[in-house]
Coordinates of C-alpha atoms in Angstrom, one line a residue:
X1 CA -13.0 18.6 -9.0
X2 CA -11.2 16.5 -11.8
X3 CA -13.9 15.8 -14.5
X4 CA -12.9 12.5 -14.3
X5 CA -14.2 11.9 -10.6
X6 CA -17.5 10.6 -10.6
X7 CA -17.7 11.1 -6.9
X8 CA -18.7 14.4 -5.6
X9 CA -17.6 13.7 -2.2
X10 CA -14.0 12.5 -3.0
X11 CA -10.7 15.8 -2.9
X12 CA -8.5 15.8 -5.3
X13 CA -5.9 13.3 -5.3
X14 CA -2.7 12.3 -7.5
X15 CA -1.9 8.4 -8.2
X16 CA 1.6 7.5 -8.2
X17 CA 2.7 4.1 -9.4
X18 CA 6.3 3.2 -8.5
X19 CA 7.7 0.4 -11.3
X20 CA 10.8 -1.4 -10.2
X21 CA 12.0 -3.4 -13.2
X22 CA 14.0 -6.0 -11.1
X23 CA 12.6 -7.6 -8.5
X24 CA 14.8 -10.7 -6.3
X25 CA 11.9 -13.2 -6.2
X26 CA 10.3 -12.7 -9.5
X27 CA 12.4 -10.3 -11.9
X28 CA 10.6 -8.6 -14.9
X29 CA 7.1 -9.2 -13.1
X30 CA 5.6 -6.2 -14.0
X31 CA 5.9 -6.9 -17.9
X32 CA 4.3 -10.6 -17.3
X33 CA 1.2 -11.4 -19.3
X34 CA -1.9 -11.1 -17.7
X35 CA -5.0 -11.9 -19.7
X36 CA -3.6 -10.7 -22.9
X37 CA -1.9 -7.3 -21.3
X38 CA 1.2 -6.9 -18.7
X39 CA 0.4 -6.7 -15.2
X40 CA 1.4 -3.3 -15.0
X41 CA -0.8 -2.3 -17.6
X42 CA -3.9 -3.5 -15.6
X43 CA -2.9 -1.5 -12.7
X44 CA -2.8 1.6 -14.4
X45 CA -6.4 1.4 -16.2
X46 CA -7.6 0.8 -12.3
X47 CA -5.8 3.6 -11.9
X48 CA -7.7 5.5 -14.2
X49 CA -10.9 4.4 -13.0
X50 CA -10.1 5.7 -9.4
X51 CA -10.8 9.0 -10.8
X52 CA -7.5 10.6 -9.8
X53 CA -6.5 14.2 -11.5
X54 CA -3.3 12.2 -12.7
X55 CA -1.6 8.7 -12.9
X56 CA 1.7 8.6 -13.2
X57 CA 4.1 5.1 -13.8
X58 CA 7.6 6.3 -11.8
X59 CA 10.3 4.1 -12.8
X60 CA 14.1 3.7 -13.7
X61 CA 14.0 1.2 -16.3
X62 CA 14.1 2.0 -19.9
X63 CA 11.8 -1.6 -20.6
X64 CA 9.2 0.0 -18.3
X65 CA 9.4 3.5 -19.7
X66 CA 8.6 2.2 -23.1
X67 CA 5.8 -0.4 -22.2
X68 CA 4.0 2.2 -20.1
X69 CA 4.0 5.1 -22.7
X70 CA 2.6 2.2 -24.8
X71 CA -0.2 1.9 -23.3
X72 CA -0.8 5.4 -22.7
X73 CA 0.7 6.6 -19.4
X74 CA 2.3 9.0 -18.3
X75 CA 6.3 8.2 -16.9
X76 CA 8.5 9.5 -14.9
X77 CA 12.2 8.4 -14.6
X78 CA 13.7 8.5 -11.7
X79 CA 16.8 7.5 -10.0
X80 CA 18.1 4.1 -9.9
X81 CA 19.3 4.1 -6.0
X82 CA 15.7 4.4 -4.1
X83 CA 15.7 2.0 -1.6
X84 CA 11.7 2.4 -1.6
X85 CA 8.8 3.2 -3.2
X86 CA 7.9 6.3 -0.8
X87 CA 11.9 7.6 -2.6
X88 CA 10.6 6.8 -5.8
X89 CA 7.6 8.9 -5.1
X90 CA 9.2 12.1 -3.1
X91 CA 10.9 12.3 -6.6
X92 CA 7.9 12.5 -8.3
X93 CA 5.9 14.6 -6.1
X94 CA 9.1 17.4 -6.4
X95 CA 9.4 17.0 -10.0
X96 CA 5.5 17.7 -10.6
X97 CA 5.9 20.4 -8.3
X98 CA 2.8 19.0 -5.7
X99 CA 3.4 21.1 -2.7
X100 CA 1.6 21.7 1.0
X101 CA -1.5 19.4 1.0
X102 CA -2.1 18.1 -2.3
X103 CA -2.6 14.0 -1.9
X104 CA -0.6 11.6 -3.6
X105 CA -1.5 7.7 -3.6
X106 CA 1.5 5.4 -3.7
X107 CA -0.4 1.8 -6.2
X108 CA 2.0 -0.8 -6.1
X109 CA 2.6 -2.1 -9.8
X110 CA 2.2 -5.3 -8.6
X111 CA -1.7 -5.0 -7.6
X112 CA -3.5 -5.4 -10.3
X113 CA -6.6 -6.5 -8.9
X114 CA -6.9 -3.7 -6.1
X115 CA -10.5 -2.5 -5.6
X116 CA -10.8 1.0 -6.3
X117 CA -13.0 1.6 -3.3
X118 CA -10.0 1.2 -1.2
X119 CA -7.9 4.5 -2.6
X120 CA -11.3 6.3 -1.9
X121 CA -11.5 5.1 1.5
X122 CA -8.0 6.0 2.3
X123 CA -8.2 9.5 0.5
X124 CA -11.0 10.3 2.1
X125 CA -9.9 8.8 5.2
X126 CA -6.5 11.4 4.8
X127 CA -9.2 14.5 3.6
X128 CA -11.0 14.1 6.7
X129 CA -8.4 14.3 9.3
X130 CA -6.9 17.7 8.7
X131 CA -4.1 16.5 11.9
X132 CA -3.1 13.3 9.7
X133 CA -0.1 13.7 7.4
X134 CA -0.7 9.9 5.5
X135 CA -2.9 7.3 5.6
X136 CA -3.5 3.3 4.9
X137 CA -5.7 0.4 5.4
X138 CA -6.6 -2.0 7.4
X139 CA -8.8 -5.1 7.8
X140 CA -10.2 -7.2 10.6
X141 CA -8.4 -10.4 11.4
X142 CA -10.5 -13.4 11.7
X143 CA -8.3 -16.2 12.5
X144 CA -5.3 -16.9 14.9
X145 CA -3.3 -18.4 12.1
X146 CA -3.1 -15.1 10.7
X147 CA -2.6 -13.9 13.9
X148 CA 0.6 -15.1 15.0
X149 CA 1.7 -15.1 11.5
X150 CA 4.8 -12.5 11.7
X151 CA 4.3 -12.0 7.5
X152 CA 0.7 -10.9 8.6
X153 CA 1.4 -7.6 9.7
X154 CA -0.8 -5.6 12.3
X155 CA -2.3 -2.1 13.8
X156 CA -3.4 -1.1 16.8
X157 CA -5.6 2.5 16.5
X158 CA -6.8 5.1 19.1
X159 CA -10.4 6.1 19.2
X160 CA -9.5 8.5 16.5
X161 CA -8.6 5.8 14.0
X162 CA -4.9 6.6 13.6
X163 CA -1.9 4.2 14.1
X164 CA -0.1 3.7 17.7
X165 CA 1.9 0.6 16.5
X166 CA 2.2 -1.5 13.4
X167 CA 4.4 -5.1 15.0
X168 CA 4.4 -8.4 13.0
X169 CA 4.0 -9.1 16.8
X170 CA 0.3 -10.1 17.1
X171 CA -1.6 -7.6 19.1
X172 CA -3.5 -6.4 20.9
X173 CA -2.6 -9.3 23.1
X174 CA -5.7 -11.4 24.6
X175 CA -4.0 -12.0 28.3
X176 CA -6.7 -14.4 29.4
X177 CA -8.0 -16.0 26.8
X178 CA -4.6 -16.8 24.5
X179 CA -3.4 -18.1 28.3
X180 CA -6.0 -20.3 28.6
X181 CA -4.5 -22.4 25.2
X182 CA -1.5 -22.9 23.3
X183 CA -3.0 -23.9 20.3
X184 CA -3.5 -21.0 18.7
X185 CA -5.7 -22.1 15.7
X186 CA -9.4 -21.1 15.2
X187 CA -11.2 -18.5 15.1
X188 CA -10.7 -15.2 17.1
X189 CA -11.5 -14.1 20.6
X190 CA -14.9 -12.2 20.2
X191 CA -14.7 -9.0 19.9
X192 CA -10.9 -8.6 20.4
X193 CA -10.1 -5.6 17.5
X194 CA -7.4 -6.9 16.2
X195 CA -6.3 -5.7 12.8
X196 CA -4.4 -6.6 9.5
X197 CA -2.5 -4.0 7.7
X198 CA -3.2 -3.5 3.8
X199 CA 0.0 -2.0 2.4
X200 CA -1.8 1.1 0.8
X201 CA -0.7 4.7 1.1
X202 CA -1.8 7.5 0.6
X203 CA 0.5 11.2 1.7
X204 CA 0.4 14.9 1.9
X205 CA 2.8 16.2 -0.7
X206 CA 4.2 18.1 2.3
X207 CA 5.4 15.0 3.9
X208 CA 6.9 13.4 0.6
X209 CA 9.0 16.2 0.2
X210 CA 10.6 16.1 3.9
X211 CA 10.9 12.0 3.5
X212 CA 14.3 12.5 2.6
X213 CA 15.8 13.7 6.0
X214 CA 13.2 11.5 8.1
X215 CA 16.4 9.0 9.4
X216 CA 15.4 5.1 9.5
X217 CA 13.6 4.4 13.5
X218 CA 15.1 1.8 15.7
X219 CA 11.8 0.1 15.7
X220 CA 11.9 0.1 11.8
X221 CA 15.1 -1.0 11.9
X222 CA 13.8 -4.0 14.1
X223 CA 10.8 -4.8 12.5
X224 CA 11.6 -4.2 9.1
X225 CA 8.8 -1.6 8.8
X226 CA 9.1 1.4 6.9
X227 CA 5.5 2.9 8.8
X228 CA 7.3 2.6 11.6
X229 CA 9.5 5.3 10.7
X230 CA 6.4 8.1 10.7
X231 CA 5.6 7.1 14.1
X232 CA 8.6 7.4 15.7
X233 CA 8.4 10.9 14.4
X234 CA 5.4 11.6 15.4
X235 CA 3.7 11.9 12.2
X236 CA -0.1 11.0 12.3
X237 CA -1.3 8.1 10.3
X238 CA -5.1 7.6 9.9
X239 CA -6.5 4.2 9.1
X240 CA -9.0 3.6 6.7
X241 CA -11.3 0.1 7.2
X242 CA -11.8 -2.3 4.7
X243 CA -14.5 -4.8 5.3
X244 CA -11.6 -8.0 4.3
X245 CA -8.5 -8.5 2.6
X246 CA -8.1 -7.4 -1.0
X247 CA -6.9 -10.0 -3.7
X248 CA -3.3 -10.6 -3.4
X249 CA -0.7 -8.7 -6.1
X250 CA 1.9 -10.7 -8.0
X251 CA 5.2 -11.4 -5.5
X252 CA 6.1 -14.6 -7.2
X253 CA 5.1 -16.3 -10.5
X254 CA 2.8 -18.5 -8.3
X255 CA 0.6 -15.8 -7.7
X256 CA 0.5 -14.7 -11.7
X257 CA -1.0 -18.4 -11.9
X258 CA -3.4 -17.6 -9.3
X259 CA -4.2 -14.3 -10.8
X260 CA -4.6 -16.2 -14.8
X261 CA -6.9 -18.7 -13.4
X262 CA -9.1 -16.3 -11.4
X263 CA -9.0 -14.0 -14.4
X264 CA -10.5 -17.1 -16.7
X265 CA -12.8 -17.8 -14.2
X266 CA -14.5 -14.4 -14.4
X267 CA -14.4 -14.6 -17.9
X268 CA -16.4 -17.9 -18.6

């Protein structure tokens, strides 16, 4: 165990955060102030305090290269022409030679507020299940709205707690009592287990490094789901359960607002 990890209980386990420099809805996002410190920055000291044996910033921009090593971190430059962030990591994973089962977490640089406890739930969710080749999150869904919202994406699980579907669809589908109104507004049928994917992953090095000939799935292709393309492959996917929805990253400056007044909030 790393000295680092605090938790006894917890494998060993790589971090991974992939750093695009451009982004189409808010470019340079990464490198915006946050309290005093760019976003990216407060990603990576979570990072830290996950207890990982390493955190590595994997990026193709020279900008982010030099802020990171800045602050500390270790980089990585990768190619330019990753379509992903899974590429982005494969890269990694090969050129810091992680092999077989050695578990790597993808942390968006865009999360800055993510709760730790989630990357121990999902490695240990991904230790556990010695079948599993990656694992994520998930959350229950307590309203409709969210429901039969198609950006709200869902999972369905098997008694084992792995993945059979991920559909901006909603489902599971209540036959009776969604028939019974159109409204779809409220609170959600009792008991009905429907849950809300949380875009954290976690992989076996084994998989990363056979991402490259995995060929995008029809249903991916449909959905615009990249999970979808393990599935289709047949490659188990255990499911780790938060108790609610983590606080939202940084996709457009209107959430670094959110994020500064939240952030002077628990500061007074």
């Amino acid at each position: 165990m790393t000295e680092h990890n605090t938790n006894t209980a917890l494998p060993d386990f790589h971090i991974v955060i992939p750093a695009r420099y451009a982004s189409q809805r808010f470019p340079q996002k990464l490198m915006a102030d946050l309290g005093g410190k760019p976003v990216l920055q407060w990603v990576y000291e979570l990072a830290l305090k996950a207890g990982a044996q390493s955190v590595t910033v994997a990026t193709d921009h020279s900008t982010i290269q030099a802020a990171a090593q800045a602050f500390g971190a270790t980089v990585v430059m990768t190619r330019d022409d990753h379509e992903n962030g899974t590429e982005r990591l494969a890269e990694v994973a090969a050129v810091m030679g992680w092999q077989g089962d050695e578990i790597i977490v993808n942390v968006q640089g865009d999360e800055p507020f993510l709760p730790v406890d989630l990357i121990h739930a999902s490695v240990m969710a991904l230790n556990k299940d010695k079948e599993a080749q990656m694992a994520t999150v998930a959350c229950p869904i307590d309203l409709q709205e969210d429901f039969f919202n198609p950006n709200v994406v869902k999972v369905v699980c098997d008694e084992q707690q792995r993945a059979l579907y991920f559909s901006r669809s909603p489902m599971p589908w209540d036959r009776d009592g969604f028939a019974a109104s159109l409204e779809h507004t409220g609170p959600m049928p009792t008991g009905l287990p429907a849950l809300r994917h949380i875009g954290l992953y976690v992989y076996r090095a084994s998989l990363l490094g056979r991402y490259a000939d995995l060929p995008m799935s029809p249903l991916e292709r449909w959905e615009k789901l990249e999970q979808l393309r393990f599935l289709h492959q047949g490659i188990k996917v255990q499911v780790a359960m938060a108790d609610g929805l983590p606080t939202h990253g940084v996709d457009t400056p209107e959430d670094l607002e959110k994020l500064r007044h939240q952030l002077s909030l628990n500061m007074m």
